[in-house]
Coordinates of C-alpha atoms (C1' of nucleotides) in Angstrom, one line a residue:
Chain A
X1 CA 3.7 9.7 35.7
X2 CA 2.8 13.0 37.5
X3 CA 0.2 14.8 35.4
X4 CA 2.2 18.0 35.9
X5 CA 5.3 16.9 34.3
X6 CA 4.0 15.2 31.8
X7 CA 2.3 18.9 30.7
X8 CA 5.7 20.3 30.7
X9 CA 7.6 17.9 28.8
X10 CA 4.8 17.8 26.2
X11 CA 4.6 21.3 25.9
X12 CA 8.7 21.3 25.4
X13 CA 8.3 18.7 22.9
X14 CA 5.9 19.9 20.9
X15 CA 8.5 22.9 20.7
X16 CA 11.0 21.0 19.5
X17 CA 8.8 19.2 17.0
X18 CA 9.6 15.8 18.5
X19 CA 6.9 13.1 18.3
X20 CA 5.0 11.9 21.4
X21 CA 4.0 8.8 22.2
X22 CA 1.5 7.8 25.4
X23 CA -0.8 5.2 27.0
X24 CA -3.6 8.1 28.6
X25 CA -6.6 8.0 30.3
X26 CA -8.8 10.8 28.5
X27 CA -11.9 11.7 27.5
X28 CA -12.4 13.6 24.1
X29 CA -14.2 16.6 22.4
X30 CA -14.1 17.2 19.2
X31 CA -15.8 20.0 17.0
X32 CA -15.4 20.6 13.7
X33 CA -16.2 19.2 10.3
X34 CA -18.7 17.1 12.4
X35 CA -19.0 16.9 16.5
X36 CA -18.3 14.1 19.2
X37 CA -18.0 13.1 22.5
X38 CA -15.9 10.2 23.9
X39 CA -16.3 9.2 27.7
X40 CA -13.4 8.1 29.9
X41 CA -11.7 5.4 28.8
X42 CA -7.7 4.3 28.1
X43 CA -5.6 5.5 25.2
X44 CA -3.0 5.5 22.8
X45 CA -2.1 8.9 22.2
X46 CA 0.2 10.5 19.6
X47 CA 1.3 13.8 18.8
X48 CA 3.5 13.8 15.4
X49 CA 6.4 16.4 14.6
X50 CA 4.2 17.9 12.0
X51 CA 1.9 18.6 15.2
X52 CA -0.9 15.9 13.9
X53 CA -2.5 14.7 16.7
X54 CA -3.9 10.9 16.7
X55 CA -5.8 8.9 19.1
X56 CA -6.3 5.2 19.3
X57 CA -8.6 3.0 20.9
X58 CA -7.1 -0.7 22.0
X59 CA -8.4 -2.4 18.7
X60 CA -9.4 -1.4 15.4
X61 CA -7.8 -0.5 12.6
X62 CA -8.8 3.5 12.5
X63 CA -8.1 6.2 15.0
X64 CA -10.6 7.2 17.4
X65 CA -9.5 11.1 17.1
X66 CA -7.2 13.1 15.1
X67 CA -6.6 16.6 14.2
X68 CA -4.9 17.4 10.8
X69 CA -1.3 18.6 9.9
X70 CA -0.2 22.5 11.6
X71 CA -2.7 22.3 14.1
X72 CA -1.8 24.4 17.3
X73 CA -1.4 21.6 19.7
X74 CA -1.2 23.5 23.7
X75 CA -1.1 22.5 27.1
X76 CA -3.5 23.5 30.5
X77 CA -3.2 22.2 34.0
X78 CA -6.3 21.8 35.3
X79 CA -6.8 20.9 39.0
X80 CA -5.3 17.4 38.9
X81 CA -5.5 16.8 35.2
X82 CA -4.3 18.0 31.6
X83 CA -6.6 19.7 28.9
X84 CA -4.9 19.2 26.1
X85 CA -6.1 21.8 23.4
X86 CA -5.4 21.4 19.6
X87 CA -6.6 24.3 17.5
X88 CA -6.7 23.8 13.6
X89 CA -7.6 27.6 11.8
X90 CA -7.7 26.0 8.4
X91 CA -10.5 23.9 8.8
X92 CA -11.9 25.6 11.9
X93 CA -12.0 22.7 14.4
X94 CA -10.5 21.9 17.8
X95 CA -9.8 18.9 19.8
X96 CA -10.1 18.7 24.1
X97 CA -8.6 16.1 25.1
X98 CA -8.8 15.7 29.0
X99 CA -6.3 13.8 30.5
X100 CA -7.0 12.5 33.4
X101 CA -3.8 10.1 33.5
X102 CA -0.3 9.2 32.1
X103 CA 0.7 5.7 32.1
X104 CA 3.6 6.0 30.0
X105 CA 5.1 8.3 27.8
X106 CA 8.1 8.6 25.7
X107 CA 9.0 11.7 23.3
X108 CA 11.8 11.9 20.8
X109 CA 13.5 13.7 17.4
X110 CA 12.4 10.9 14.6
X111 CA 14.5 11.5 11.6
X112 CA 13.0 9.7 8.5
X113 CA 13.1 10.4 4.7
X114 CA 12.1 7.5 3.3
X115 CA 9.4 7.7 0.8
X116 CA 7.4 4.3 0.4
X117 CA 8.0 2.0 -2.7
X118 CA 4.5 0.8 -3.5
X119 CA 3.6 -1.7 -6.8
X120 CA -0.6 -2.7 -7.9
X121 CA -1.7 0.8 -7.8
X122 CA -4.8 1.3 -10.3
X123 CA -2.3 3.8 -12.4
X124 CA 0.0 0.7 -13.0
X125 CA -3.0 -1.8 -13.9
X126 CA -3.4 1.4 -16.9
X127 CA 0.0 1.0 -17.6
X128 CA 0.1 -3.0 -17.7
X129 CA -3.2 -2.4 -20.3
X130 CA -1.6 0.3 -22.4
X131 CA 1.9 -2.0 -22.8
X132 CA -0.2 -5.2 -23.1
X133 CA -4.0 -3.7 -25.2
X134 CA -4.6 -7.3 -26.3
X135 CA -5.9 -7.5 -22.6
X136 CA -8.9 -5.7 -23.9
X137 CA -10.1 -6.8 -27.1
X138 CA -7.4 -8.1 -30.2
X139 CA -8.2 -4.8 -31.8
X140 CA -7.7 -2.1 -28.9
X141 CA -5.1 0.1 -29.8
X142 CA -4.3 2.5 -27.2
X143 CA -3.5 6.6 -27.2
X144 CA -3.5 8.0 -24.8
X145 CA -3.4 6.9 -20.2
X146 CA -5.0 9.2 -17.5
X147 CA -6.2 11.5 -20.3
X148 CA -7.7 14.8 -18.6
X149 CA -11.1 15.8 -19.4
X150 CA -13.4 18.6 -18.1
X151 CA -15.7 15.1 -16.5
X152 CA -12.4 13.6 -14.7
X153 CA -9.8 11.4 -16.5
X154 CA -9.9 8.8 -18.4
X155 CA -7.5 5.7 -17.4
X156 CA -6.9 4.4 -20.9
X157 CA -8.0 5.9 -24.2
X158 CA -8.0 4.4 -27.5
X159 CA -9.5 2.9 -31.3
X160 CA -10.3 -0.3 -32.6
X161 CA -10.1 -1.2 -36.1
X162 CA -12.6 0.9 -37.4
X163 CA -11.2 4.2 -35.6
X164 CA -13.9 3.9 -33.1
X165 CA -12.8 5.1 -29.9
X166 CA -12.8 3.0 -26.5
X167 CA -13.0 4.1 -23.3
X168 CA -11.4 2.1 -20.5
X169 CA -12.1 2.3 -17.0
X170 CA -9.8 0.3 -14.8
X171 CA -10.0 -1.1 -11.4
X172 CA -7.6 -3.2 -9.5
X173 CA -10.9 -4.4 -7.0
X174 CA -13.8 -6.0 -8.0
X175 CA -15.6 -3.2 -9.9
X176 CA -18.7 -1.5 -8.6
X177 CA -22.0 0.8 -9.9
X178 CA -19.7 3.7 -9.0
X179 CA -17.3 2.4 -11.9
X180 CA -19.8 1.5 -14.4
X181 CA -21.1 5.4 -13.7
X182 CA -17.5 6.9 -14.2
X183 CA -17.7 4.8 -16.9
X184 CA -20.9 5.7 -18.4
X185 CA -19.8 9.9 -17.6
X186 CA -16.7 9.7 -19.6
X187 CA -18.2 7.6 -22.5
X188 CA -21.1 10.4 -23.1
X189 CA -18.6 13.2 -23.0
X190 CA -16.1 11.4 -25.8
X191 CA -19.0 11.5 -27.5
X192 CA -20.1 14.9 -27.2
X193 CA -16.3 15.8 -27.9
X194 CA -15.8 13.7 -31.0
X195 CA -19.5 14.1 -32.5
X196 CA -20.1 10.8 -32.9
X197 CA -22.4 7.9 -31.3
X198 CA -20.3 5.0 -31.7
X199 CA -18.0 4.9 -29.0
X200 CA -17.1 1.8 -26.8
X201 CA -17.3 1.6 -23.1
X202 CA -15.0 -1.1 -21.5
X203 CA -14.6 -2.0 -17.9
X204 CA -11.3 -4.0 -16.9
X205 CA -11.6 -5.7 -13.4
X206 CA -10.8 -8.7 -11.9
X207 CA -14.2 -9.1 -11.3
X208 CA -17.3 -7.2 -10.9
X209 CA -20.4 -6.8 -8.9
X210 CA -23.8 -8.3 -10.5
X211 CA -25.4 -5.3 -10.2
X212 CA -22.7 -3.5 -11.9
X213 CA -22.6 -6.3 -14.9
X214 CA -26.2 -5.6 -15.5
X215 CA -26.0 -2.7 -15.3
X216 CA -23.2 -2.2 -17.6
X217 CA -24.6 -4.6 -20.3
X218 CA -27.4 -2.2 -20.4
X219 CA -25.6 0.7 -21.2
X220 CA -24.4 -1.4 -24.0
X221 CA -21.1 -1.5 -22.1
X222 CA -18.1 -4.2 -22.3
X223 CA -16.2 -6.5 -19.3
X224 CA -12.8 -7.2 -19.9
X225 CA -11.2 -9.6 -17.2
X226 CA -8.0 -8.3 -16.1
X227 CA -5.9 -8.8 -13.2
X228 CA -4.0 -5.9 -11.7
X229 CA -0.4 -6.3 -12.1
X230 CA 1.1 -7.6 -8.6
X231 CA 4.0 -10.2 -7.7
X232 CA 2.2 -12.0 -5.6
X233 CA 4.6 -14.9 -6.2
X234 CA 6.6 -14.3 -2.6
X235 CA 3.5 -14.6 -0.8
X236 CA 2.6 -18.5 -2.4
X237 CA 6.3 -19.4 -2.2
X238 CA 7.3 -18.4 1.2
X239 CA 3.9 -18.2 3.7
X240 CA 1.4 -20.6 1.7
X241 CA 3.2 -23.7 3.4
X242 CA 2.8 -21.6 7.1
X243 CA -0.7 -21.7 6.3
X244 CA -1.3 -25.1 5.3
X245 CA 0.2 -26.4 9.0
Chain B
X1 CA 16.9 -0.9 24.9
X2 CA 18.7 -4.4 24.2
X3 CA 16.9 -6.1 21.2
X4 CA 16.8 -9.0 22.3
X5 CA 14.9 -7.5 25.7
X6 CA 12.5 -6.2 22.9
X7 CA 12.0 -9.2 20.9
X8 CA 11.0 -10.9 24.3
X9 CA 8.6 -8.4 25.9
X10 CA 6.9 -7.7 22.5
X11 CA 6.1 -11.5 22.3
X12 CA 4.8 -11.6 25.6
X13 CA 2.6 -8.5 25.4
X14 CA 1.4 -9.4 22.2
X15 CA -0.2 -13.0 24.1
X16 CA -0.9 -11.0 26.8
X17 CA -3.3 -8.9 24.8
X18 CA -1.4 -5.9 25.7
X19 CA -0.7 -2.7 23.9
X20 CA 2.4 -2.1 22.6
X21 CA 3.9 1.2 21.5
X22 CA 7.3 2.1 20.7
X23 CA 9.8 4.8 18.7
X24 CA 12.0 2.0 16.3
X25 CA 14.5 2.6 13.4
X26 CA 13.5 0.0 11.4
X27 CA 12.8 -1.1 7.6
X28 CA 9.3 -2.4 6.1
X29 CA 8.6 -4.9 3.5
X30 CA 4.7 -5.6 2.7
X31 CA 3.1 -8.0 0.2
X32 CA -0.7 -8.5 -0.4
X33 CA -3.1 -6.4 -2.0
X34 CA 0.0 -4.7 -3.0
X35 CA 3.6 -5.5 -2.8
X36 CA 5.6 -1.9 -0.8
X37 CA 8.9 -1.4 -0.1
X38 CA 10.2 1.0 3.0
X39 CA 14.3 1.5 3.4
X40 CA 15.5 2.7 6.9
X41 CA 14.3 5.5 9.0
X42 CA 12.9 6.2 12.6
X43 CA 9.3 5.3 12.9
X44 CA 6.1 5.0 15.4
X45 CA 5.2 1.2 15.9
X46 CA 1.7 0.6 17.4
X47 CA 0.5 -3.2 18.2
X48 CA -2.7 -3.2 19.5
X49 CA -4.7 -5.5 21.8
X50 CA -6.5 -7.2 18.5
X51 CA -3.0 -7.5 16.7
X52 CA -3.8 -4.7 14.8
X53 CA -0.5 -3.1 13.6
X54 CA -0.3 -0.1 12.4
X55 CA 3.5 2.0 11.6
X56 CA 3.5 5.9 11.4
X57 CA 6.4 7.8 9.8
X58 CA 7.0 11.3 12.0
X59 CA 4.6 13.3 9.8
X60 CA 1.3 13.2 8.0
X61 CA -1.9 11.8 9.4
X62 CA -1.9 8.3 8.1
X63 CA 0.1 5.5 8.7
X64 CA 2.5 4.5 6.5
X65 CA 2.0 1.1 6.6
X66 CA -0.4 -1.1 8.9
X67 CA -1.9 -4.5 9.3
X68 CA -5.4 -5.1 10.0
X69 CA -7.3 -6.9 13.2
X70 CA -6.6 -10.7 13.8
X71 CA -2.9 -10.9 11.8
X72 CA -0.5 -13.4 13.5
X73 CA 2.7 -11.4 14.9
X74 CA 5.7 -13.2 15.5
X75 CA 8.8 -11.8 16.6
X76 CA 12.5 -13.7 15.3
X77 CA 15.6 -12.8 16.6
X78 CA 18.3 -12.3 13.5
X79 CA 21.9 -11.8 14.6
X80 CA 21.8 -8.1 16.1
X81 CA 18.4 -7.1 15.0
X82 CA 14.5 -8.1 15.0
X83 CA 12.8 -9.2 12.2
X84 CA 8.6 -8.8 13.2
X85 CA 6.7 -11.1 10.7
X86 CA 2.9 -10.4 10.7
X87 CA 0.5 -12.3 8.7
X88 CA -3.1 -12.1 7.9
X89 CA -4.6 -15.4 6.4
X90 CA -7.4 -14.0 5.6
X91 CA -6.3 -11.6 2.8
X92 CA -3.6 -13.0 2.4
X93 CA -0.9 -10.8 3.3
X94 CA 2.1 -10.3 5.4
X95 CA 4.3 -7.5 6.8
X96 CA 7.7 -7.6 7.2
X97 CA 9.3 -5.3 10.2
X98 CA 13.3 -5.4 10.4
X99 CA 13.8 -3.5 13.7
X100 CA 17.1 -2.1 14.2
X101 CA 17.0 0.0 16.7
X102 CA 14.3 0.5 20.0
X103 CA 14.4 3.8 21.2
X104 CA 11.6 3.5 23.7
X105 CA 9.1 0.7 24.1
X106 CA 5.8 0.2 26.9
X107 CA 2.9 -2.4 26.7
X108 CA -0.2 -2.2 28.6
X109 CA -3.5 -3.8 29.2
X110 CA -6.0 -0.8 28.3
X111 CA -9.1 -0.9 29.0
X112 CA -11.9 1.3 27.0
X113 CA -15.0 0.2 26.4
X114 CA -16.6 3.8 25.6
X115 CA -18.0 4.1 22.2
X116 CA -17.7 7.8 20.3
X117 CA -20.9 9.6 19.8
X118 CA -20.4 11.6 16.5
X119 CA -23.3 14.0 15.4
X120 CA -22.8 15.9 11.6
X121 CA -22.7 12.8 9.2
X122 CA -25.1 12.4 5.9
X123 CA -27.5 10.4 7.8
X124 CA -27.8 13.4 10.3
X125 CA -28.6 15.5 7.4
X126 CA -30.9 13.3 5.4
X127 CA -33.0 13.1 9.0
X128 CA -32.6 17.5 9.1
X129 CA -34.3 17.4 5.5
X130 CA -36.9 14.5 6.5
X131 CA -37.9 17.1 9.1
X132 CA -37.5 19.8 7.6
X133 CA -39.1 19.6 3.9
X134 CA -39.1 22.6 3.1
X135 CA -35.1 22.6 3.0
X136 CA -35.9 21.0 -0.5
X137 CA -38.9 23.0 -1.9
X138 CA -42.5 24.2 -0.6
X139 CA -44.3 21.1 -1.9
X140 CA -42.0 19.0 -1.0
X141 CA -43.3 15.7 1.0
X142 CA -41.0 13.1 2.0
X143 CA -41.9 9.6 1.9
X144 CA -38.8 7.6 2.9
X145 CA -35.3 7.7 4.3
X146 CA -32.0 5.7 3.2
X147 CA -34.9 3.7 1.0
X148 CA -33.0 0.8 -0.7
X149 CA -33.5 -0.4 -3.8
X150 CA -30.8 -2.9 -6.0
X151 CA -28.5 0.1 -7.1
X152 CA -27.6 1.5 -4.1
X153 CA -29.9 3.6 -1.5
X154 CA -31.8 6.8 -1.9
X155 CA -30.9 9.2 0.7
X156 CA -34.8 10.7 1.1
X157 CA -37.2 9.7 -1.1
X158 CA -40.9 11.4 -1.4
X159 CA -43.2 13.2 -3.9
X160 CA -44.2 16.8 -4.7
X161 CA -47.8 18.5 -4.8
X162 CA -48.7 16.9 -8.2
X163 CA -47.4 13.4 -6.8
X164 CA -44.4 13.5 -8.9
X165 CA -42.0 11.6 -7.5
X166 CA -39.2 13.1 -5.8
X167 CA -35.5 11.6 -5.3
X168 CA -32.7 13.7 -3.1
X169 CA -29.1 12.9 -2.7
X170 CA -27.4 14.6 -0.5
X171 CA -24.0 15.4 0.4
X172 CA -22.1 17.1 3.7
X173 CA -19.6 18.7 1.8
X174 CA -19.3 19.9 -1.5
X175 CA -21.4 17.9 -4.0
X176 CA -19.2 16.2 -7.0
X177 CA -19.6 15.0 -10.6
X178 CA -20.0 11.3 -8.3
X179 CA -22.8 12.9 -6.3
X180 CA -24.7 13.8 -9.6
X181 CA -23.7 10.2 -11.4
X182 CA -25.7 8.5 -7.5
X183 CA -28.4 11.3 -8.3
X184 CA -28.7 9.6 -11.9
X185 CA -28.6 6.4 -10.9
X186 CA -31.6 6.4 -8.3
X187 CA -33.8 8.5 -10.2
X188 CA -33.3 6.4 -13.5
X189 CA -34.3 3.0 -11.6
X190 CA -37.1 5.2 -9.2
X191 CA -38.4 5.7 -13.3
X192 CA -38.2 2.1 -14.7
X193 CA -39.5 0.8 -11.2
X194 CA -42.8 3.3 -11.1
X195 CA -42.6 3.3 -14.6
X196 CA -43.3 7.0 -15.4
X197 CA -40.9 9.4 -17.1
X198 CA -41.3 12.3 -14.4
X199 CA -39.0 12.1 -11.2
X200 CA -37.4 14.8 -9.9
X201 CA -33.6 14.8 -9.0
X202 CA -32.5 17.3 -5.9
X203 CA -28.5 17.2 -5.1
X204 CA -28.7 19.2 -1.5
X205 CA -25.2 20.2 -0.7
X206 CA -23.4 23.2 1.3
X207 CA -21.8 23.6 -2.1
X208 CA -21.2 22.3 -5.8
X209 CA -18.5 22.3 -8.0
X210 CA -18.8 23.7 -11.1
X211 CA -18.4 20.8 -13.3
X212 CA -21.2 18.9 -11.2
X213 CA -23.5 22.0 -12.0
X214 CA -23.0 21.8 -15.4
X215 CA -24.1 18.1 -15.3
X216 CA -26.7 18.0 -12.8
X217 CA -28.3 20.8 -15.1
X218 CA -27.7 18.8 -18.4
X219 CA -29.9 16.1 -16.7
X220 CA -32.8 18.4 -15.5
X221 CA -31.9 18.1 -11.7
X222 CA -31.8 21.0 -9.6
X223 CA -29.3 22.0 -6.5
X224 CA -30.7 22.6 -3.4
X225 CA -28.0 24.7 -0.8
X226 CA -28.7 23.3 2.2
X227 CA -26.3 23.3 5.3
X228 CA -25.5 20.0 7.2
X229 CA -27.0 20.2 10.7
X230 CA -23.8 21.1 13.0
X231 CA -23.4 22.7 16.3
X232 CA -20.4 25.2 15.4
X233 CA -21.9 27.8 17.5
X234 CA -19.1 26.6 20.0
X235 CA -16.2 26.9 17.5
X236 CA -17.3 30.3 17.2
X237 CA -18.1 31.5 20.6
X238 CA -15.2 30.0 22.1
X239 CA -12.2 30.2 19.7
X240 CA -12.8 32.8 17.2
X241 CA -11.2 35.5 19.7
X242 CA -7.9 33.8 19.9
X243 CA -7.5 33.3 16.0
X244 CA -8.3 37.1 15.5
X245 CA -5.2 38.0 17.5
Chain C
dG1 C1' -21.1 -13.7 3.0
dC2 C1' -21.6 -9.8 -0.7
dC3 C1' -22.9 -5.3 -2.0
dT4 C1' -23.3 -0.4 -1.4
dA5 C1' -21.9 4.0 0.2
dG6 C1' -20.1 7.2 3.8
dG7 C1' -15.8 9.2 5.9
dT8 C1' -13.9 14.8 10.7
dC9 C1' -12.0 10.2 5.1
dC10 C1' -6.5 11.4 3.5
dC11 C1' -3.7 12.1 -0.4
dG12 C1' -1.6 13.1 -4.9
dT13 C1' -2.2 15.3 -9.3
dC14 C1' -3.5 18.3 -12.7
dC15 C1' -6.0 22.1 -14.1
Chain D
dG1 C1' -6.3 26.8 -4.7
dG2 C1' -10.2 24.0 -6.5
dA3 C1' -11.5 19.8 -8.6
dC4 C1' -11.3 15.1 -9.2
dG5 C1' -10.5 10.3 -8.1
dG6 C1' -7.6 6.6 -5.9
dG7 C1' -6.9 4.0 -1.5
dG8 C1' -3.2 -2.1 0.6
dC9 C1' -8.6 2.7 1.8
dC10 C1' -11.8 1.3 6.7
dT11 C1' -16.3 0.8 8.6
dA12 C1' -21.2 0.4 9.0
dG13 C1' -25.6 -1.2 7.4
dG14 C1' -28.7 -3.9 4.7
dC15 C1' -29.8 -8.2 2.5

DNA sequence: GCCTAGGTCCCGTCC
DNA sequence: GGACGGGGCCTAGGC
């Protein structure tokens, strides 16, 4: 496609907040929270109606380049390419994009509002543990889920027998040092909050790093073995067999 | 375009190794780590050269729903739409694409084998204070960088006029309670491994919450303000003008 | 292969 | 608006 076109019609659609799509042969400057340079090299490129720019490399999972949400996304013709300028005054940064060719490009209205379904978050592992406590110990009897502190929140809170409390921490991966220290933060401040020593710190995973166990037996911490709450049931029935050819 | 002109060029592509982008009104199912549900809307579909997939909605930077590099993407023709199955064997999950509607569809072979050169990370900085000791305190005197030890690794490690040791974490943007739980962590082993009771914990940030202050103090450490080595004298030469207008 | 932590993380949520 | 932590996080680096 002619490189001078393709500047107009971008600049149009960008106007009409319609989302772009492209195969370009760019280079890339970027300057902001950090800075980088990316040499010559084929493209996916695409401009969203929200003006978020994205740039994709021919594998990987991530995007070579973006620019955030309300960015200021113009056009220059330069000689016989495009510089494509995005602009964002929030965070200060800006994006050149060079273009030195368009393959193929397509632009269009997208009308979607559809908000995703999603099940397994770590927020419905806390739930499945609050409506099932026996998952933690025979004598956990829960409170309070996602309790606010002045430290960060607390996924489940609750007593045992006694009335001492327990502290859960869940994750729905194997758990880490970083959970065992989120752990160990929220622990110390029930303490300081309830003035009293005996409090009991328990980590609920489906499994855990060795490091981590160590170094949550040494806190005096607990392991509780719990799998996040999934369906995972369609998968085994229907593709298990595909895999097995 | 015809659907059944899709279902065949997307198949081809895809053992081709090409790139495939396109503007579809489709509806997602996904099922593995998670288990997701999408109903019907217009949406960007990106197949890359690896069989990455990866599905944008028309707004927001991050894709709504994606597959990652080396899934198995088969295309099956049901009555007067597509159905796009991809699978990944390794995790163990699949993706299900009901394509209604193409809008606009083009594959390519791209070819990029430029790598991104990306200056401004935590490494950068932890190499700024290596060099620059004084960032952390007059007597400071570092020993190591990214030193590793079994909890995780210490961002610059050295010692102090007295030959205290000396443990700093640092942190590109504004330093959280995690940052000060890391901090904890190192300096606590950096004591049971030397085995004295006097290390010195430095969280150098930009900036610290409040809340991290609080605890950092509570544990002795100390916050050192220190910048992350950037080049923004561009942002502000060349584009402050234009946002003043 | 696992473990650890960074990321131009993004994003929601609650204060 | 800041703070905090999750994420189907992804990716890189060390062991």
């Amino acid at each position: 496609m002619d490189i001078g076109e393709f500047s107009a019609m971008a600049e149009s659609a960008v106007a009409a907040r319609e989302v772009i799509i492209a195969f370009v042969h760019c280079q890339i400057t970027y300057s902001g929270r950090a800075e980088a340079f990316l040499g010559r090299g084929d493209r996916v490129l695409l401009i969203k109606a929200d003006s978020t720019v994205i740039i994709h490399q021919p594998e990987g999972s991530n995007p070579i380049n973006y620019m955030r949400p309300g960015s200021a996304v113009t056009f220059e013709k330069v000689d016989q390419h495009v510089m494509m300028h995005v602009m964002n005054s929030g965070d200060k940064s800006f994006l050149d994009v060079e273009i030195f060719r368009v393959y193929d490009v397509a632009s269009r209205k997208l009308e979607d509002g559809q908000k995703q379904d999603l099940a397994g978050s770590e927020r419905d592992m806390s739930d499945h543990i609050r409506d099932n406590p026996t998952l933690i110990g025979n004598d956990f009897h829960p409170i309070s889920r996602e309790e606010q502190t002045d430290v960060g929140f607390i996924d489940v809170f609750g007593h045992d027998k006694q009335g001492h409390f327990v502290v859960v921490e869940c994750k729905r991966i194997t758990a880490s040092l970083m959970a065992v220290d989120q752990l160990r933060r929220y622990v110390e401040r029930v303490k300081q909050i309830k003035g009293t020593q005996v409090v009991t710190g328990v980590l609920a995973a489906p499994s855990i790093t060795p490091n981590a166990r160590d170094m949550l037996e040494s806190y005096g911490f607990r392991y509780a073995h719990v799998q996040p709450p999934m369906r995972l049931e369609r998968w085994h029935r229907d593709q298990k067999k595909i895999f097995e050819y």
